[in-house]
Amino acid sequence: MKNSTISTPKQKKDIAKIIARNLSFTFASGCLGGFVNSIAVWLFGLAGITALFNVQIAFTLTASWLYPRIVWGGIWGFVFLLPFFPRKYLYKGVFLSLLPTLIQLFVVFPLKANKGIMGVELGSLTPIFVIFFNCIWGITAAFWLKICK
């Protein structure tokens, strides 16, 4: 019978490398997702698509707007460590994008931005756009993880 405990320094070092790689990949994937999400939000605003639906979420593409979105995208990337849909990247991206969506709709908009629950003060279709844009984040992050592994 084999002993399955980690006993040698090499085994401990190998596990530490695997953990560091997984943390790095998930953070980087979330950052890329945050970048792609931000570009999509900016382009939709620039093209007047959000305004067409009476949703007031158009932003100017500046470093001060982009940077926190990329960093938070990276932090949210850690949810990809959860063992949901391990081989179905599209499902995983969409499913896990619901977590930051819920926080945006029920914490950030009403409590931080004072835009009402689900951001309806920005337009009644705001929740649909938030779901859509966060799906872009999730799908981008999931497929980048797939490419990296």
mmCIF file of N, CA and C in Angstrom:
data_model
loop_
_atom_site.group_PDB
_atom_site.id
_atom_site.type_symbol
_atom_site.label_atom_id
_atom_site.label_comp_id
_atom_site.label_asym_id
_atom_site.label_seq_id
_atom_site.Cartn_x
_atom_site.Cartn_y
_atom_site.Cartn_z
ATOM 1 N N MET A 1 0.840 -1.189 0.000
ATOM 2 C CA MET A 1 0.000 0.000 0.000
ATOM 3 C C MET A 1 0.879 1.243 0.000
ATOM 4 N N LYS A 2 0.579 2.164 -0.914
ATOM 5 C CA LYS A 2 1.361 3.392 -1.046
ATOM 6 C C LYS A 2 0.918 4.417 -0.013
ATOM 7 N N ASN A 3 1.879 5.154 0.447
ATOM 8 C CA ASN A 3 1.594 6.258 1.345
ATOM 9 C C ASN A 3 1.332 7.497 0.474
ATOM 10 N N SER A 4 0.174 8.094 0.581
ATOM 11 C CA SER A 4 -0.199 9.212 -0.287
ATOM 12 C C SER A 4 0.103 10.574 0.318
ATOM 13 N N THR A 5 0.826 10.610 1.422
ATOM 14 C CA THR A 5 1.145 11.899 2.018
ATOM 15 C C THR A 5 2.317 12.539 1.291
ATOM 16 N N ILE A 6 2.385 13.832 1.394
ATOM 17 C CA ILE A 6 3.474 14.587 0.785
ATOM 18 C C ILE A 6 4.604 14.614 1.803
ATOM 19 N N SER A 7 5.714 14.025 1.425
ATOM 20 C CA SER A 7 6.759 13.912 2.423
ATOM 21 C C SER A 7 8.085 14.523 2.001
ATOM 22 N N THR A 8 8.363 14.578 0.736
ATOM 23 C CA THR A 8 9.665 15.082 0.323
ATOM 24 C C THR A 8 9.587 16.578 0.014
ATOM 25 N N PRO A 9 10.705 17.265 0.171
ATOM 26 C CA PRO A 9 10.723 18.698 -0.181
ATOM 27 C C PRO A 9 10.381 18.937 -1.649
ATOM 28 N N LYS A 10 10.786 18.023 -2.532
ATOM 29 C CA LYS A 10 10.477 18.173 -3.950
ATOM 30 C C LYS A 10 8.975 18.120 -4.195
ATOM 31 N N GLN A 11 8.289 17.193 -3.529
ATOM 32 C CA GLN A 11 6.834 17.101 -3.684
ATOM 33 C C GLN A 11 6.151 18.377 -3.196
ATOM 34 N N LYS A 12 6.613 18.906 -2.089
ATOM 35 C CA LYS A 12 6.046 20.147 -1.554
ATOM 36 C C LYS A 12 6.295 21.308 -2.523
ATOM 37 N N LYS A 13 7.485 21.354 -3.102
ATOM 38 C CA LYS A 13 7.830 22.398 -4.056
ATOM 39 C C LYS A 13 6.983 22.287 -5.319
ATOM 40 N N ASP A 14 6.754 21.058 -5.794
ATOM 41 C CA ASP A 14 5.921 20.845 -6.978
ATOM 42 C C ASP A 14 4.487 21.300 -6.734
ATOM 43 N N ILE A 15 3.963 21.009 -5.571
ATOM 44 C CA ILE A 15 2.593 21.429 -5.244
ATOM 45 C C ILE A 15 2.527 22.949 -5.148
ATOM 46 N N ALA A 16 3.538 23.572 -4.551
ATOM 47 C CA ALA A 16 3.572 25.034 -4.455
ATOM 48 C C ALA A 16 3.605 25.656 -5.852
ATOM 49 N N LYS A 17 4.339 25.051 -6.780
ATOM 50 C CA LYS A 17 4.383 25.557 -8.156
ATOM 51 C C LYS A 17 3.024 25.442 -8.828
ATOM 52 N N ILE A 18 2.345 24.337 -8.618
ATOM 53 C CA ILE A 18 1.024 24.130 -9.215
ATOM 54 C C ILE A 18 0.039 25.167 -8.672
ATOM 55 N N ILE A 19 0.068 25.387 -7.373
ATOM 56 C CA ILE A 19 -0.836 26.367 -6.758
ATOM 57 C C ILE A 19 -0.533 27.770 -7.286
ATOM 58 N N ALA A 20 0.761 28.131 -7.328
ATOM 59 C CA ALA A 20 1.143 29.461 -7.827
ATOM 60 C C ALA A 20 0.737 29.628 -9.284
ATOM 61 N N ARG A 21 0.923 28.586 -10.096
ATOM 62 C CA ARG A 21 0.538 28.666 -11.507
ATOM 63 C C ARG A 21 -0.967 28.844 -11.647
ATOM 64 N N ASN A 22 -1.744 28.073 -10.890
ATOM 65 C CA ASN A 22 -3.208 28.189 -10.972
ATOM 66 C C ASN A 22 -3.687 29.565 -10.525
ATOM 67 N N LEU A 23 -3.113 30.097 -9.463
ATOM 68 C CA LEU A 23 -3.489 31.438 -9.006
ATOM 69 C C LEU A 23 -3.119 32.488 -10.051
ATOM 70 N N SER A 24 -1.930 32.354 -10.615
ATOM 71 C CA SER A 24 -1.485 33.312 -11.640
ATOM 72 C C SER A 24 -2.368 33.257 -12.877
ATOM 73 N N PHE A 25 -2.671 32.043 -13.341
ATOM 74 C CA PHE A 25 -3.504 31.889 -14.536
ATOM 75 C C PHE A 25 -4.903 32.441 -14.314
ATOM 76 N N THR A 26 -5.488 32.157 -13.157
ATOM 77 C CA THR A 26 -6.854 32.638 -12.929
ATOM 78 C C THR A 26 -6.885 34.156 -12.802
ATOM 79 N N PHE A 27 -5.884 34.734 -12.124
ATOM 80 C CA PHE A 27 -5.845 36.193 -12.012
ATOM 81 C C PHE A 27 -5.639 36.835 -13.387
ATOM 82 N N ALA A 28 -4.687 36.323 -14.141
ATOM 83 C CA ALA A 28 -4.416 36.881 -15.473
ATOM 84 C C ALA A 28 -5.627 36.733 -16.386
ATOM 85 N N SER A 29 -6.299 35.607 -16.309
ATOM 86 C CA SER A 29 -7.492 35.394 -17.131
ATOM 87 C C SER A 29 -8.591 36.376 -16.764
ATOM 88 N N GLY A 30 -8.774 36.591 -15.473
ATOM 89 C CA GLY A 30 -9.762 37.577 -15.028
ATOM 90 C C GLY A 30 -9.407 38.981 -15.466
ATOM 91 N N CYS A 31 -8.110 39.315 -15.435
ATOM 92 C CA CYS A 31 -7.655 40.636 -15.905
ATOM 93 C C CYS A 31 -7.955 40.814 -17.389
ATOM 94 N N LEU A 32 -7.647 39.786 -18.185
ATOM 95 C CA LEU A 32 -7.947 39.872 -19.611
ATOM 96 C C LEU A 32 -9.457 40.007 -19.824
ATOM 97 N N GLY A 33 -10.239 39.239 -19.079
ATOM 98 C CA GLY A 33 -11.689 39.361 -19.160
ATOM 99 C C GLY A 33 -12.157 40.752 -18.796
ATOM 100 N N GLY A 34 -11.547 41.343 -17.752
ATOM 101 C CA GLY A 34 -11.890 42.716 -17.358
ATOM 102 C C GLY A 34 -11.551 43.722 -18.439
ATOM 103 N N PHE A 35 -10.432 43.501 -19.117
ATOM 104 C CA PHE A 35 -10.036 44.395 -20.212
ATOM 105 C C PHE A 35 -11.018 44.287 -21.378
ATOM 106 N N VAL A 36 -11.326 43.055 -21.801
ATOM 107 C CA VAL A 36 -12.246 42.856 -22.930
ATOM 108 C C VAL A 36 -13.640 43.373 -22.581
ATOM 109 N N ASN A 37 -14.083 43.118 -21.357
ATOM 110 C CA ASN A 37 -15.367 43.624 -20.877
ATOM 111 C C ASN A 37 -15.392 45.153 -20.955
ATOM 112 N N SER A 38 -14.324 45.793 -20.490
ATOM 113 C CA SER A 38 -14.252 47.261 -20.489
ATOM 114 C C SER A 38 -14.282 47.830 -21.895
ATOM 115 N N ILE A 39 -13.562 47.205 -22.797
ATOM 116 C CA ILE A 39 -13.569 47.662 -24.187
ATOM 117 C C ILE A 39 -14.970 47.515 -24.777
ATOM 118 N N ALA A 40 -15.649 46.415 -24.454
ATOM 119 C CA ALA A 40 -17.023 46.209 -24.951
ATOM 120 C C ALA A 40 -17.957 47.288 -24.401
ATOM 121 N N VAL A 41 -17.870 47.574 -23.100
ATOM 122 C CA VAL A 41 -18.716 48.615 -22.494
ATOM 123 C C VAL A 41 -18.437 49.961 -23.165
ATOM 124 N N TRP A 42 -17.172 50.286 -23.344
ATOM 125 C CA TRP A 42 -16.790 51.549 -23.963
ATOM 126 C C TRP A 42 -17.288 51.635 -25.406
ATOM 127 N N LEU A 43 -17.096 50.548 -26.187
ATOM 128 C CA LEU A 43 -17.535 50.556 -27.582
ATOM 129 C C LEU A 43 -19.055 50.673 -27.708
ATOM 130 N N PHE A 44 -19.784 49.991 -26.833
ATOM 131 C CA PHE A 44 -21.246 50.092 -26.864
ATOM 132 C C PHE A 44 -21.686 51.527 -26.558
ATOM 133 N N GLY A 45 -21.001 52.171 -25.599
ATOM 134 C CA GLY A 45 -21.308 53.563 -25.294
ATOM 135 C C GLY A 45 -20.927 54.488 -26.435
ATOM 136 N N LEU A 46 -19.747 54.271 -27.005
ATOM 137 C CA LEU A 46 -19.258 55.088 -28.111
ATOM 138 C C LEU A 46 -20.171 54.979 -29.335
ATOM 139 N N ALA A 47 -20.631 53.778 -29.601
ATOM 140 C CA ALA A 47 -21.509 53.548 -30.753
ATOM 141 C C ALA A 47 -22.952 53.965 -30.483
ATOM 142 N N GLY A 48 -23.264 54.334 -29.241
ATOM 143 C CA GLY A 48 -24.609 54.769 -28.898
ATOM 144 C C GLY A 48 -25.604 53.637 -28.684
ATOM 145 N N ILE A 49 -25.099 52.418 -28.554
ATOM 146 C CA ILE A 49 -26.001 51.271 -28.394
ATOM 147 C C ILE A 49 -26.702 51.320 -27.046
ATOM 148 N N THR A 50 -25.959 51.610 -25.975
ATOM 149 C CA THR A 50 -26.610 51.691 -24.665
ATOM 150 C C THR A 50 -27.602 52.846 -24.623
ATOM 151 N N ALA A 51 -27.247 53.973 -25.222
ATOM 152 C CA ALA A 51 -28.156 55.134 -25.254
ATOM 153 C C ALA A 51 -29.417 54.817 -26.058
ATOM 154 N N LEU A 52 -29.266 54.023 -27.097
ATOM 155 C CA LEU A 52 -30.417 53.626 -27.912
ATOM 156 C C LEU A 52 -31.479 52.921 -27.074
ATOM 157 N N PHE A 53 -31.021 52.206 -26.041
ATOM 158 C CA PHE A 53 -31.934 51.489 -25.148
ATOM 159 C C PHE A 53 -32.179 52.256 -23.849
ATOM 160 N N ASN A 54 -31.861 53.543 -23.850
ATOM 161 C CA ASN A 54 -32.043 54.423 -22.689
ATOM 162 C C ASN A 54 -31.303 53.919 -21.448
ATOM 163 N N VAL A 55 -30.111 53.382 -21.662
ATOM 164 C CA VAL A 55 -29.258 52.939 -20.567
ATOM 165 C C VAL A 55 -28.051 53.868 -20.536
ATOM 166 N N GLN A 56 -27.820 54.467 -19.376
ATOM 167 C CA GLN A 56 -26.783 55.487 -19.238
ATOM 168 C C GLN A 56 -25.504 54.895 -18.649
ATOM 169 N N ILE A 57 -24.867 53.991 -19.389
ATOM 170 C CA ILE A 57 -23.595 53.424 -18.922
ATOM 171 C C ILE A 57 -22.525 53.560 -20.012
ATOM 172 N N ALA A 58 -22.345 54.760 -20.499
ATOM 173 C CA ALA A 58 -21.279 55.055 -21.465
ATOM 174 C C ALA A 58 -20.133 55.727 -20.714
ATOM 175 N N PHE A 59 -18.914 55.272 -20.978
ATOM 176 C CA PHE A 59 -17.748 55.783 -20.259
ATOM 177 C C PHE A 59 -16.697 56.262 -21.234
ATOM 178 N N THR A 60 -15.812 57.117 -20.743
ATOM 179 C CA THR A 60 -14.652 57.556 -21.496
ATOM 180 C C THR A 60 -13.518 56.586 -21.200
ATOM 181 N N LEU A 61 -12.822 56.172 -22.222
ATOM 182 C CA LEU A 61 -11.732 55.214 -22.060
ATOM 183 C C LEU A 61 -10.494 55.941 -21.525
ATOM 184 N N THR A 62 -10.338 55.874 -20.205
ATOM 185 C CA THR A 62 -9.185 56.492 -19.542
ATOM 186 C C THR A 62 -8.531 55.447 -18.647
ATOM 187 N N ALA A 63 -7.284 55.688 -18.301
ATOM 188 C CA ALA A 63 -6.572 54.768 -17.415
ATOM 189 C C ALA A 63 -7.254 54.673 -16.055
ATOM 190 N N SER A 64 -7.758 55.795 -15.549
ATOM 191 C CA SER A 64 -8.400 55.784 -14.226
ATOM 192 C C SER A 64 -9.716 55.010 -14.222
ATOM 193 N N TRP A 65 -10.363 54.894 -15.359
ATOM 194 C CA TRP A 65 -11.575 54.083 -15.466
ATOM 195 C C TRP A 65 -11.218 52.626 -15.748
ATOM 196 N N LEU A 66 -10.226 52.410 -16.597
ATOM 197 C CA LEU A 66 -9.867 51.075 -17.045
ATOM 198 C C LEU A 66 -9.124 50.267 -15.979
ATOM 199 N N TYR A 67 -8.179 50.874 -15.305
ATOM 200 C CA TYR A 67 -7.324 50.157 -14.356
ATOM 201 C C TYR A 67 -8.103 49.392 -13.283
ATOM 202 N N PRO A 68 -9.013 50.022 -12.533
ATOM 203 C CA PRO A 68 -9.722 49.260 -11.493
ATOM 204 C C PRO A 68 -10.584 48.144 -12.075
ATOM 205 N N ARG A 69 -11.093 48.325 -13.271
ATOM 206 C CA ARG A 69 -11.911 47.284 -13.902
ATOM 207 C C ARG A 69 -11.060 46.062 -14.241
ATOM 208 N N ILE A 70 -9.837 46.302 -14.685
ATOM 209 C CA ILE A 70 -8.938 45.184 -14.988
ATOM 210 C C ILE A 70 -8.527 44.466 -13.701
ATOM 211 N N VAL A 71 -8.179 45.236 -12.675
ATOM 212 C CA VAL A 71 -7.765 44.627 -11.403
ATOM 213 C C VAL A 71 -8.916 43.840 -10.775
ATOM 214 N N TRP A 72 -10.116 44.428 -10.739
ATOM 215 C CA TRP A 72 -11.256 43.706 -10.183
ATOM 216 C C TRP A 72 -11.600 42.485 -11.033
ATOM 217 N N GLY A 73 -11.426 42.600 -12.347
ATOM 218 C CA GLY A 73 -11.613 41.430 -13.200
ATOM 219 C C GLY A 73 -10.664 40.314 -12.801
ATOM 220 N N GLY A 74 -9.414 40.676 -12.486
ATOM 221 C CA GLY A 74 -8.434 39.687 -12.038
ATOM 222 C C GLY A 74 -8.805 39.076 -10.700
ATOM 223 N N ILE A 75 -9.251 39.908 -9.784
ATOM 224 C CA ILE A 75 -9.666 39.389 -8.467
ATOM 225 C C ILE A 75 -10.849 38.441 -8.634
ATOM 226 N N TRP A 76 -11.829 38.837 -9.445
ATOM 227 C CA TRP A 76 -12.960 37.951 -9.703
ATOM 228 C C TRP A 76 -12.523 36.691 -10.444
ATOM 229 N N GLY A 77 -11.392 36.751 -11.131
ATOM 230 C CA GLY A 77 -10.888 35.568 -11.833
ATOM 231 C C GLY A 77 -10.640 34.392 -10.909
ATOM 232 N N PHE A 78 -10.401 34.662 -9.639
ATOM 233 C CA PHE A 78 -10.164 33.566 -8.699
ATOM 234 C C PHE A 78 -11.370 32.633 -8.557
ATOM 235 N N VAL A 79 -12.562 33.084 -8.940
ATOM 236 C CA VAL A 79 -13.719 32.186 -8.867
ATOM 237 C C VAL A 79 -13.557 31.011 -9.834
ATOM 238 N N PHE A 80 -12.665 31.143 -10.814
ATOM 239 C CA PHE A 80 -12.429 30.049 -11.750
ATOM 240 C C PHE A 80 -11.676 28.891 -11.110
ATOM 241 N N LEU A 81 -11.268 29.057 -9.875
ATOM 242 C CA LEU A 81 -10.693 27.941 -9.122
ATOM 243 C C LEU A 81 -11.783 27.002 -8.619
ATOM 244 N N LEU A 82 -13.024 27.479 -8.603
ATOM 245 C CA LEU A 82 -14.142 26.625 -8.179
ATOM 246 C C LEU A 82 -14.364 25.515 -9.205
ATOM 247 N N PRO A 83 -14.718 24.331 -8.736
ATOM 248 C CA PRO A 83 -14.783 23.170 -9.649
ATOM 249 C C PRO A 83 -16.105 23.019 -10.408
ATOM 250 N N PHE A 84 -16.599 24.081 -11.004
ATOM 251 C CA PHE A 84 -17.818 24.006 -11.810
ATOM 252 C C PHE A 84 -17.460 23.793 -13.271
ATOM 253 N N PHE A 85 -18.159 22.914 -13.928
ATOM 254 C CA PHE A 85 -17.987 22.678 -15.367
ATOM 255 C C PHE A 85 -16.508 22.639 -15.771
ATOM 256 N N PRO A 86 -15.741 21.697 -15.250
ATOM 257 C CA PRO A 86 -14.298 21.721 -15.486
ATOM 258 C C PRO A 86 -13.877 21.640 -16.952
ATOM 259 N N ARG A 87 -14.669 21.057 -17.814
ATOM 260 C CA ARG A 87 -14.282 20.935 -19.220
ATOM 261 C C ARG A 87 -15.210 21.720 -20.160
ATOM 262 N N LYS A 88 -16.204 22.351 -19.627
ATOM 263 C CA LYS A 88 -17.161 23.110 -20.440
ATOM 264 C C LYS A 88 -16.927 24.601 -20.186
ATOM 265 N N TYR A 89 -15.988 25.148 -20.934
ATOM 266 C CA TYR A 89 -15.523 26.507 -20.663
ATOM 267 C C TYR A 89 -16.586 27.567 -20.907
ATOM 268 N N LEU A 90 -17.388 27.400 -21.931
ATOM 269 C CA LEU A 90 -18.440 28.378 -22.193
ATOM 270 C C LEU A 90 -19.430 28.403 -21.031
ATOM 271 N N TYR A 91 -19.872 27.228 -20.587
ATOM 272 C CA TYR A 91 -20.806 27.155 -19.457
ATOM 273 C C TYR A 91 -20.180 27.739 -18.197
ATOM 274 N N LYS A 92 -18.918 27.388 -17.962
ATOM 275 C CA LYS A 92 -18.235 27.876 -16.766
ATOM 276 C C LYS A 92 -18.139 29.402 -16.793
ATOM 277 N N GLY A 93 -17.755 29.968 -17.938
ATOM 278 C CA GLY A 93 -17.637 31.413 -18.050
ATOM 279 C C GLY A 93 -18.948 32.126 -17.797
ATOM 280 N N VAL A 94 -20.008 31.618 -18.401
ATOM 281 C CA VAL A 94 -21.327 32.245 -18.224
ATOM 282 C C VAL A 94 -21.806 32.080 -16.787
ATOM 283 N N PHE A 95 -21.696 30.868 -16.252
ATOM 284 C CA PHE A 95 -22.174 30.598 -14.890
ATOM 285 C C PHE A 95 -21.425 31.452 -13.865
ATOM 286 N N LEU A 96 -20.094 31.471 -13.953
ATOM 287 C CA LEU A 96 -19.321 32.220 -12.969
ATOM 288 C C LEU A 96 -19.444 33.728 -13.146
ATOM 289 N N SER A 97 -19.827 34.182 -14.331
ATOM 290 C CA SER A 97 -20.031 35.622 -14.529
ATOM 291 C C SER A 97 -21.240 36.127 -13.746
ATOM 292 N N LEU A 98 -22.084 35.209 -13.314
ATOM 293 C CA LEU A 98 -23.246 35.613 -12.523
ATOM 294 C C LEU A 98 -22.847 36.128 -11.145
ATOM 295 N N LEU A 99 -21.708 35.686 -10.627
ATOM 296 C CA LEU A 99 -21.280 36.149 -9.296
ATOM 297 C C LEU A 99 -20.958 37.648 -9.290
ATOM 298 N N PRO A 100 -20.072 38.140 -10.158
ATOM 299 C CA PRO A 100 -19.862 39.601 -10.156
ATOM 300 C C PRO A 100 -21.100 40.370 -10.618
ATOM 301 N N THR A 101 -21.928 39.742 -11.431
ATOM 302 C CA THR A 101 -23.175 40.392 -11.866
ATOM 303 C C THR A 101 -24.075 40.657 -10.668
ATOM 304 N N LEU A 102 -24.242 39.655 -9.817
ATOM 305 C CA LEU A 102 -25.087 39.826 -8.633
ATOM 306 C C LEU A 102 -24.541 40.916 -7.709
ATOM 307 N N ILE A 103 -23.229 40.947 -7.537
ATOM 308 C CA ILE A 103 -22.624 41.985 -6.698
ATOM 309 C C ILE A 103 -22.840 43.366 -7.322
ATOM 310 N N GLN A 104 -22.660 43.466 -8.621
ATOM 311 C CA GLN A 104 -22.861 44.748 -9.312
ATOM 312 C C GLN A 104 -24.304 45.232 -9.150
ATOM 313 N N LEU A 105 -25.242 44.321 -9.373
ATOM 314 C CA LEU A 105 -26.653 44.706 -9.368
ATOM 315 C C LEU A 105 -27.216 44.970 -7.971
ATOM 316 N N PHE A 106 -26.744 44.201 -6.972
ATOM 317 C CA PHE A 106 -27.369 44.279 -5.646
ATOM 318 C C PHE A 106 -26.499 44.908 -4.561
ATOM 319 N N VAL A 107 -25.240 45.214 -4.885
ATOM 320 C CA VAL A 107 -24.376 45.885 -3.911
ATOM 321 C C VAL A 107 -23.833 47.193 -4.496
ATOM 322 N N VAL A 108 -23.136 47.101 -5.623
ATOM 323 C CA VAL A 108 -22.468 48.288 -6.175
ATOM 324 C C VAL A 108 -23.469 49.352 -6.596
ATOM 325 N N PHE A 109 -24.423 48.989 -7.428
ATOM 326 C CA PHE A 109 -25.390 50.003 -7.896
ATOM 327 C C PHE A 109 -26.185 50.623 -6.751
ATOM 328 N N PRO A 110 -26.820 49.836 -5.882
ATOM 329 C CA PRO A 110 -27.636 50.494 -4.858
ATOM 330 C C PRO A 110 -26.838 51.131 -3.723
ATOM 331 N N LEU A 111 -25.731 50.520 -3.309
ATOM 332 C CA LEU A 111 -25.036 51.005 -2.126
ATOM 333 C C LEU A 111 -23.853 51.917 -2.423
ATOM 334 N N LYS A 112 -23.125 51.658 -3.471
ATOM 335 C CA LYS A 112 -21.929 52.457 -3.792
ATOM 336 C C LYS A 112 -22.247 53.599 -4.764
ATOM 337 N N ALA A 113 -23.036 53.305 -5.788
ATOM 338 C CA ALA A 113 -23.299 54.293 -6.837
ATOM 339 C C ALA A 113 -24.626 55.036 -6.644
ATOM 340 N N ASN A 114 -25.441 54.596 -5.695
ATOM 341 C CA ASN A 114 -26.753 55.208 -5.443
ATOM 342 C C ASN A 114 -27.601 55.257 -6.712
ATOM 343 N N LYS A 115 -27.628 54.157 -7.452
ATOM 344 C CA LYS A 115 -28.397 54.083 -8.698
ATOM 345 C C LYS A 115 -29.559 53.107 -8.597
ATOM 346 N N GLY A 116 -29.954 52.770 -7.395
ATOM 347 C CA GLY A 116 -31.091 51.892 -7.192
ATOM 348 C C GLY A 116 -30.712 50.426 -7.338
ATOM 349 N N ILE A 117 -31.579 49.578 -6.835
ATOM 350 C CA ILE A 117 -31.360 48.144 -6.961
ATOM 351 C C ILE A 117 -31.328 47.793 -8.442
ATOM 352 N N MET A 118 -30.333 47.050 -8.828
ATOM 353 C CA MET A 118 -30.080 46.619 -10.204
ATOM 354 C C MET A 118 -29.757 47.792 -11.133
ATOM 355 N N GLY A 119 -29.467 48.953 -10.574
ATOM 356 C CA GLY A 119 -29.066 50.098 -11.387
ATOM 357 C C GLY A 119 -30.162 50.651 -12.267
ATOM 358 N N VAL A 120 -31.418 50.441 -11.877
ATOM 359 C CA VAL A 120 -32.532 50.860 -12.735
ATOM 360 C C VAL A 120 -32.605 52.375 -12.937
ATOM 361 N N GLU A 121 -31.948 53.141 -12.076
ATOM 362 C CA GLU A 121 -31.919 54.593 -12.291
ATOM 363 C C GLU A 121 -31.068 54.953 -13.514
ATOM 364 N N LEU A 122 -30.258 54.007 -13.971
ATOM 365 C CA LEU A 122 -29.464 54.206 -15.185
ATOM 366 C C LEU A 122 -30.235 53.785 -16.442
ATOM 367 N N GLY A 123 -31.404 53.215 -16.236
ATOM 368 C CA GLY A 123 -32.236 52.731 -17.329
ATOM 369 C C GLY A 123 -32.807 51.373 -16.970
ATOM 370 N N SER A 124 -34.027 51.137 -17.389
ATOM 371 C CA SER A 124 -34.696 49.892 -16.985
ATOM 372 C C SER A 124 -34.044 48.635 -17.564
ATOM 373 N N LEU A 125 -33.281 48.766 -18.647
ATOM 374 C CA LEU A 125 -32.607 47.602 -19.236
ATOM 375 C C LEU A 125 -31.166 47.444 -18.748
ATOM 376 N N THR A 126 -30.773 48.232 -17.770
ATOM 377 C CA THR A 126 -29.411 48.148 -17.230
ATOM 378 C C THR A 126 -29.052 46.723 -16.792
ATOM 379 N N PRO A 127 -29.927 46.009 -16.075
ATOM 380 C CA PRO A 127 -29.551 44.642 -15.669
ATOM 381 C C PRO A 127 -29.220 43.726 -16.850
ATOM 382 N N ILE A 128 -29.903 43.877 -17.957
ATOM 383 C CA ILE A 128 -29.637 43.054 -19.143
ATOM 384 C C ILE A 128 -28.230 43.352 -19.675
ATOM 385 N N PHE A 129 -27.883 44.625 -19.747
ATOM 386 C CA PHE A 129 -26.547 44.993 -20.220
ATOM 387 C C PHE A 129 -25.457 44.520 -19.256
ATOM 388 N N VAL A 130 -25.711 44.611 -17.961
ATOM 389 C CA VAL A 130 -24.730 44.136 -16.979
ATOM 390 C C VAL A 130 -24.513 42.637 -17.135
ATOM 391 N N ILE A 131 -25.584 41.893 -17.279
ATOM 392 C CA ILE A 131 -25.464 40.441 -17.496
ATOM 393 C C ILE A 131 -24.662 40.167 -18.769
ATOM 394 N N PHE A 132 -24.997 40.861 -19.847
ATOM 395 C CA PHE A 132 -24.309 40.676 -21.124
ATOM 396 C C PHE A 132 -22.818 40.997 -21.019
ATOM 397 N N PHE A 133 -22.489 42.164 -20.455
ATOM 398 C CA PHE A 133 -21.088 42.570 -20.359
ATOM 399 C C PHE A 133 -20.297 41.642 -19.428
ATOM 400 N N ASN A 134 -20.926 41.205 -18.341
ATOM 401 C CA ASN A 134 -20.220 40.291 -17.445
ATOM 402 C C ASN A 134 -20.061 38.905 -18.069
ATOM 403 N N CYS A 135 -20.969 38.512 -18.935
ATOM 404 C CA CYS A 135 -20.775 37.260 -19.683
ATOM 405 C C CYS A 135 -19.550 37.372 -20.590
ATOM 406 N N ILE A 136 -19.339 38.545 -21.156
ATOM 407 C CA ILE A 136 -18.133 38.761 -21.966
ATOM 408 C C ILE A 136 -16.895 38.543 -21.101
ATOM 409 N N TRP A 137 -16.910 39.084 -19.890
ATOM 410 C CA TRP A 137 -15.798 38.867 -18.957
ATOM 411 C C TRP A 137 -15.599 37.375 -18.698
ATOM 412 N N GLY A 138 -16.675 36.691 -18.331
ATOM 413 C CA GLY A 138 -16.575 35.285 -17.955
ATOM 414 C C GLY A 138 -16.122 34.387 -19.094
ATOM 415 N N ILE A 139 -16.667 34.605 -20.272
ATOM 416 C CA ILE A 139 -16.306 33.777 -21.426
ATOM 417 C C ILE A 139 -14.857 34.037 -21.829
ATOM 418 N N THR A 140 -14.445 35.301 -21.821
ATOM 419 C CA THR A 140 -13.049 35.626 -22.149
ATOM 420 C C THR A 140 -12.101 34.961 -21.157
ATOM 421 N N ALA A 141 -12.393 35.103 -19.872
ATOM 422 C CA ALA A 141 -11.528 34.514 -18.847
ATOM 423 C C ALA A 141 -11.492 32.989 -18.965
ATOM 424 N N ALA A 142 -12.633 32.377 -19.186
ATOM 425 C CA ALA A 142 -12.690 30.914 -19.276
ATOM 426 C C ALA A 142 -11.889 30.397 -20.464
ATOM 427 N N PHE A 143 -12.033 31.033 -21.603
ATOM 428 C CA PHE A 143 -11.297 30.556 -22.776
ATOM 429 C C PHE A 143 -9.811 30.869 -22.685
ATOM 430 N N TRP A 144 -9.429 31.949 -22.020
ATOM 431 C CA TRP A 144 -7.996 32.201 -21.821
ATOM 432 C C TRP A 144 -7.401 31.126 -20.910
ATOM 433 N N LEU A 145 -8.149 30.746 -19.883
ATOM 434 C CA LEU A 145 -7.696 29.648 -19.035
ATOM 435 C C LEU A 145 -7.539 28.351 -19.824
ATOM 436 N N LYS A 146 -8.474 28.100 -20.715
ATOM 437 C CA LYS A 146 -8.386 26.896 -21.545
ATOM 438 C C LYS A 146 -7.120 26.923 -22.396
ATOM 439 N N ILE A 147 -6.823 28.068 -22.986
ATOM 440 C CA ILE A 147 -5.636 28.199 -23.825
ATOM 441 C C ILE A 147 -4.357 28.009 -22.998
ATOM 442 N N CYS A 148 -4.370 28.541 -21.763
ATOM 443 C CA CYS A 148 -3.166 28.482 -20.922
ATOM 444 C C CYS A 148 -2.876 27.098 -20.370
ATOM 445 N N LYS A 149 -3.878 26.269 -20.270
ATOM 446 C CA LYS A 149 -3.659 24.956 -19.639
ATOM 447 C C LYS A 149 -3.247 23.911 -20.632
#
